Amino acid sequence: MDLELALRMTEAALKQAAREGALVSVAVVDGGGHLVSFQRMTGAEIAGPVLAPGKAYTSVAHRMATAELAPLVAPGGELFGLAGDRYVCFGGGVPLWADYGEGERVVGGVGVSGGTVAQDVACAEAAALVWRTR
């Protein structure tokens, strides 16, 4: 994950947010969950600077989209109790995969927060599409 690509991904998420009519924060992290790029739209919710990087980190740490993780951490789910601290377990985080010849591995993640869950997911997917088509 390099800065130029992370910035392009962030911009793609912001463009999708504008189409969705959402005001969001967007974070892109590397394979270690470390922040590479972050942007917050003017007027976006106050929690976005915490939640967007948290969603990106969570998607890397668990190698799955946070929307898929949400039901697993709900009461009765097999990972109940996991949510909290650094883990943000609702939609808007997407892991980024790459194949290095020995199978795919997670090399980064994107997190979006500020819209509805559906809007956050759509924006995160727009950013992930930039990764997949690089």
PDB file of C-alpha atoms in Angstrom:
ATOM      1  CA  MET A   1       0.000   0.000   0.000  1.00  0.00           C
ATOM      2  CA  ASP A   2       1.559   3.284  -1.037  1.00  0.00           C
ATOM      3  CA  LEU A   3       0.364   6.818  -0.373  1.00  0.00           C
ATOM      4  CA  GLU A   4      -0.536   7.623  -3.993  1.00  0.00           C
ATOM      5  CA  LEU A   5      -2.815   4.610  -4.273  1.00  0.00           C
ATOM      6  CA  ALA A   6      -4.301   5.214  -0.821  1.00  0.00           C
ATOM      7  CA  LEU A   7      -5.145   8.790  -1.802  1.00  0.00           C
ATOM      8  CA  ARG A   8      -6.826   7.607  -5.021  1.00  0.00           C
ATOM      9  CA  MET A   9      -8.871   5.148  -2.978  1.00  0.00           C
ATOM     10  CA  THR A  10      -9.858   7.851  -0.522  1.00  0.00           C
ATOM     11  CA  GLU A  11     -10.950  10.125  -3.359  1.00  0.00           C
ATOM     12  CA  ALA A  12     -13.060   7.326  -4.885  1.00  0.00           C
ATOM     13  CA  ALA A  13     -14.854   6.875  -1.567  1.00  0.00           C
ATOM     14  CA  LEU A  14     -15.493  10.623  -1.293  1.00  0.00           C
ATOM     15  CA  LYS A  15     -16.899  10.759  -4.830  1.00  0.00           C
ATOM     16  CA  GLN A  16     -19.234   7.877  -3.997  1.00  0.00           C
ATOM     17  CA  ALA A  17     -20.285   9.679  -0.818  1.00  0.00           C
ATOM     18  CA  ALA A  18     -21.186  12.750  -2.867  1.00  0.00           C
ATOM     19  CA  ARG A  19     -23.307  10.555  -5.168  1.00  0.00           C
ATOM     20  CA  GLU A  20     -24.952   8.988  -2.108  1.00  0.00           C
ATOM     21  CA  GLY A  21     -25.588  12.364  -0.477  1.00  0.00           C
ATOM     22  CA  ALA A  22     -23.511  11.370   2.565  1.00  0.00           C
ATOM     23  CA  LEU A  23     -20.867  13.259   4.525  1.00  0.00           C
ATOM     24  CA  VAL A  24     -18.185  10.782   5.523  1.00  0.00           C
ATOM     25  CA  SER A  25     -14.711  10.199   6.854  1.00  0.00           C
ATOM     26  CA  VAL A  26     -12.479   7.743   4.971  1.00  0.00           C
ATOM     27  CA  ALA A  27      -9.391   5.891   6.172  1.00  0.00           C
ATOM     28  CA  VAL A  28      -7.007   3.590   4.311  1.00  0.00           C
ATOM     29  CA  VAL A  29      -4.619   1.404   6.318  1.00  0.00           C
ATOM     30  CA  ASP A  30      -1.774  -0.911   5.368  1.00  0.00           C
ATOM     31  CA  GLY A  31      -1.499  -4.619   6.158  1.00  0.00           C
ATOM     32  CA  GLY A  32      -0.459  -3.857   9.734  1.00  0.00           C
ATOM     33  CA  GLY A  33      -3.519  -1.678  10.287  1.00  0.00           C
ATOM     34  CA  HIS A  34      -1.454   1.530  10.232  1.00  0.00           C
ATOM     35  CA  LEU A  35      -3.065   4.656   8.794  1.00  0.00           C
ATOM     36  CA  VAL A  36      -1.846   5.604   5.304  1.00  0.00           C
ATOM     37  CA  SER A  37      -4.540   8.074   4.225  1.00  0.00           C
ATOM     38  CA  PHE A  38      -7.435   9.847   5.926  1.00  0.00           C
ATOM     39  CA  GLN A  39      -9.926  12.472   4.790  1.00  0.00           C
ATOM     40  CA  ARG A  40     -13.022  13.923   6.414  1.00  0.00           C
ATOM     41  CA  MET A  41     -15.645  15.770   4.417  1.00  0.00           C
ATOM     42  CA  THR A  42     -16.690  19.173   5.735  1.00  0.00           C
ATOM     43  CA  GLY A  43     -19.694  18.642   7.985  1.00  0.00           C
ATOM     44  CA  ALA A  44     -19.090  14.911   8.493  1.00  0.00           C
ATOM     45  CA  GLU A  45     -20.016  13.434  11.866  1.00  0.00           C
ATOM     46  CA  ILE A  46     -17.701  13.977  14.810  1.00  0.00           C
ATOM     47  CA  ALA A  47     -17.152  10.232  15.353  1.00  0.00           C
ATOM     48  CA  GLY A  48     -15.816   9.599  11.837  1.00  0.00           C
ATOM     49  CA  PRO A  49     -12.135  10.226  12.642  1.00  0.00           C
ATOM     50  CA  VAL A  50     -12.326   7.391  15.197  1.00  0.00           C
ATOM     51  CA  LEU A  51     -14.773   5.027  13.469  1.00  0.00           C
ATOM     52  CA  ALA A  52     -13.373   5.080   9.897  1.00  0.00           C
ATOM     53  CA  PRO A  53      -9.824   4.046  10.897  1.00  0.00           C
ATOM     54  CA  GLY A  54     -11.349   1.573  13.360  1.00  0.00           C
ATOM     55  CA  LYS A  55     -13.377  -0.076  10.613  1.00  0.00           C
ATOM     56  CA  ALA A  56     -10.321  -0.251   8.344  1.00  0.00           C
ATOM     57  CA  TYR A  57      -8.211  -1.753  11.153  1.00  0.00           C
ATOM     58  CA  THR A  58     -10.927  -4.247  12.072  1.00  0.00           C
ATOM     59  CA  SER A  59     -11.268  -5.438   8.458  1.00  0.00           C
ATOM     60  CA  VAL A  60      -7.513  -6.105   8.350  1.00  0.00           C
ATOM     61  CA  ALA A  61      -7.327  -7.738  11.775  1.00  0.00           C
ATOM     62  CA  HIS A  62     -10.174 -10.147  11.020  1.00  0.00           C
ATOM     63  CA  ARG A  63      -9.661 -10.459   7.254  1.00  0.00           C
ATOM     64  CA  MET A  64     -13.311  -9.799   6.567  1.00  0.00           C
ATOM     65  CA  ALA A  65     -15.677  -6.952   5.821  1.00  0.00           C
ATOM     66  CA  THR A  66     -17.016  -5.373   8.983  1.00  0.00           C
ATOM     67  CA  ALA A  67     -20.575  -5.793   7.668  1.00  0.00           C
ATOM     68  CA  GLU A  68     -19.975  -9.572   7.729  1.00  0.00           C
ATOM     69  CA  LEU A  69     -18.464  -9.353  11.205  1.00  0.00           C
ATOM     70  CA  ALA A  70     -21.422  -7.483  12.723  1.00  0.00           C
ATOM     71  CA  PRO A  71     -23.737 -10.488  13.184  1.00  0.00           C
ATOM     72  CA  LEU A  72     -20.888 -12.567  14.628  1.00  0.00           C
ATOM     73  CA  VAL A  73     -20.324 -10.097  17.490  1.00  0.00           C
ATOM     74  CA  ALA A  74     -24.024  -9.631  18.276  1.00  0.00           C
ATOM     75  CA  PRO A  75     -25.530 -11.409  21.299  1.00  0.00           C
ATOM     76  CA  GLY A  76     -25.609 -15.111  20.492  1.00  0.00           C
ATOM     77  CA  GLY A  77     -22.948 -14.772  17.788  1.00  0.00           C
ATOM     78  CA  GLU A  78     -19.825 -16.897  17.930  1.00  0.00           C
ATOM     79  CA  LEU A  79     -17.649 -13.802  18.500  1.00  0.00           C
ATOM     80  CA  PHE A  80     -19.971 -12.066  20.974  1.00  0.00           C
ATOM     81  CA  GLY A  81     -18.023  -9.685  23.172  1.00  0.00           C
ATOM     82  CA  LEU A  82     -15.324  -8.929  20.599  1.00  0.00           C
ATOM     83  CA  ALA A  83     -16.609  -5.446  19.714  1.00  0.00           C
ATOM     84  CA  GLY A  84     -15.048  -2.583  21.596  1.00  0.00           C
ATOM     85  CA  ASP A  85     -11.638  -1.027  22.074  1.00  0.00           C
ATOM     86  CA  ARG A  86     -10.119  -0.934  18.571  1.00  0.00           C
ATOM     87  CA  TYR A  87     -12.676  -3.156  16.854  1.00  0.00           C
ATOM     88  CA  VAL A  88     -15.539  -1.441  15.041  1.00  0.00           C
ATOM     89  CA  CYS A  89     -17.938  -4.176  14.002  1.00  0.00           C
ATOM     90  CA  PHE A  90     -20.551  -2.635  11.750  1.00  0.00           C
ATOM     91  CA  GLY A  91     -20.590  -2.033   8.000  1.00  0.00           C
ATOM     92  CA  GLY A  92     -18.097   0.231   6.260  1.00  0.00           C
ATOM     93  CA  GLY A  93     -14.785  -1.616   6.601  1.00  0.00           C
ATOM     94  CA  VAL A  94     -13.385  -3.684   3.726  1.00  0.00           C
ATOM     95  CA  PRO A  95     -10.131  -5.670   3.647  1.00  0.00           C
ATOM     96  CA  LEU A  96      -7.857  -5.405   0.613  1.00  0.00           C
ATOM     97  CA  TRP A  97      -6.404  -8.637  -0.743  1.00  0.00           C
ATOM     98  CA  ALA A  98      -3.372  -9.385  -2.924  1.00  0.00           C
ATOM     99  CA  ASP A  99      -2.011 -12.620  -4.349  1.00  0.00           C
ATOM    100  CA  TYR A 100       1.707 -13.138  -3.878  1.00  0.00           C
ATOM    101  CA  GLY A 101       1.904 -16.552  -5.521  1.00  0.00           C
ATOM    102  CA  GLU A 102       1.278 -18.482  -2.304  1.00  0.00           C
ATOM    103  CA  GLY A 103      -2.371 -17.524  -2.087  1.00  0.00           C
ATOM    104  CA  GLU A 104      -4.104 -14.317  -1.195  1.00  0.00           C
ATOM    105  CA  ARG A 105      -3.398 -12.313   1.932  1.00  0.00           C
ATOM    106  CA  VAL A 106      -4.755  -9.101   3.389  1.00  0.00           C
ATOM    107  CA  VAL A 107      -2.481  -6.164   2.600  1.00  0.00           C
ATOM    108  CA  GLY A 108      -4.635  -3.291   3.794  1.00  0.00           C
ATOM    109  CA  GLY A 109      -8.130  -2.071   4.449  1.00  0.00           C
ATOM    110  CA  VAL A 110     -10.482   0.830   3.943  1.00  0.00           C
ATOM    111  CA  GLY A 111     -12.976   2.202   6.438  1.00  0.00           C
ATOM    112  CA  VAL A 112     -15.792   4.694   5.922  1.00  0.00           C
ATOM    113  CA  SER A 113     -18.030   6.290   8.534  1.00  0.00           C
ATOM    114  CA  GLY A 114     -20.637   9.032   8.569  1.00  0.00           C
ATOM    115  CA  GLY A 115     -23.471   7.843   6.347  1.00  0.00           C
ATOM    116  CA  THR A 116     -25.936   5.054   6.820  1.00  0.00           C
ATOM    117  CA  VAL A 117     -24.397   1.599   6.988  1.00  0.00           C
ATOM    118  CA  ALA A 118     -25.413   1.023   3.355  1.00  0.00           C
ATOM    119  CA  GLN A 119     -23.788   4.319   2.305  1.00  0.00           C
ATOM    120  CA  ASP A 120     -20.615   3.554   4.249  1.00  0.00           C
ATOM    121  CA  VAL A 121     -20.398   0.120   2.624  1.00  0.00           C
ATOM    122  CA  ALA A 122     -20.955   1.572  -0.865  1.00  0.00           C
ATOM    123  CA  CYS A 123     -18.207   4.148  -0.312  1.00  0.00           C
ATOM    124  CA  ALA A 124     -15.787   1.553   1.048  1.00  0.00           C
ATOM    125  CA  GLU A 125     -16.512  -0.704  -1.926  1.00  0.00           C
ATOM    126  CA  ALA A 126     -15.820   2.203  -4.311  1.00  0.00           C
ATOM    127  CA  ALA A 127     -12.404   2.608  -2.690  1.00  0.00           C
ATOM    128  CA  ALA A 128     -11.745  -1.147  -2.793  1.00  0.00           C
ATOM    129  CA  LEU A 129     -12.556  -1.173  -6.514  1.00  0.00           C
ATOM    130  CA  VAL A 130      -9.628   1.203  -7.069  1.00  0.00           C
ATOM    131  CA  TRP A 131      -7.413  -1.339  -5.276  1.00  0.00           C
ATOM    132  CA  ARG A 132      -8.712  -4.261  -7.320  1.00  0.00           C
ATOM    133  CA  THR A 133      -8.259  -2.452 -10.655  1.00  0.00           C
ATOM    134  CA  ARG A 134      -4.882  -0.836  -9.932  1.00  0.00           C
TER     135      ARG A 134
END
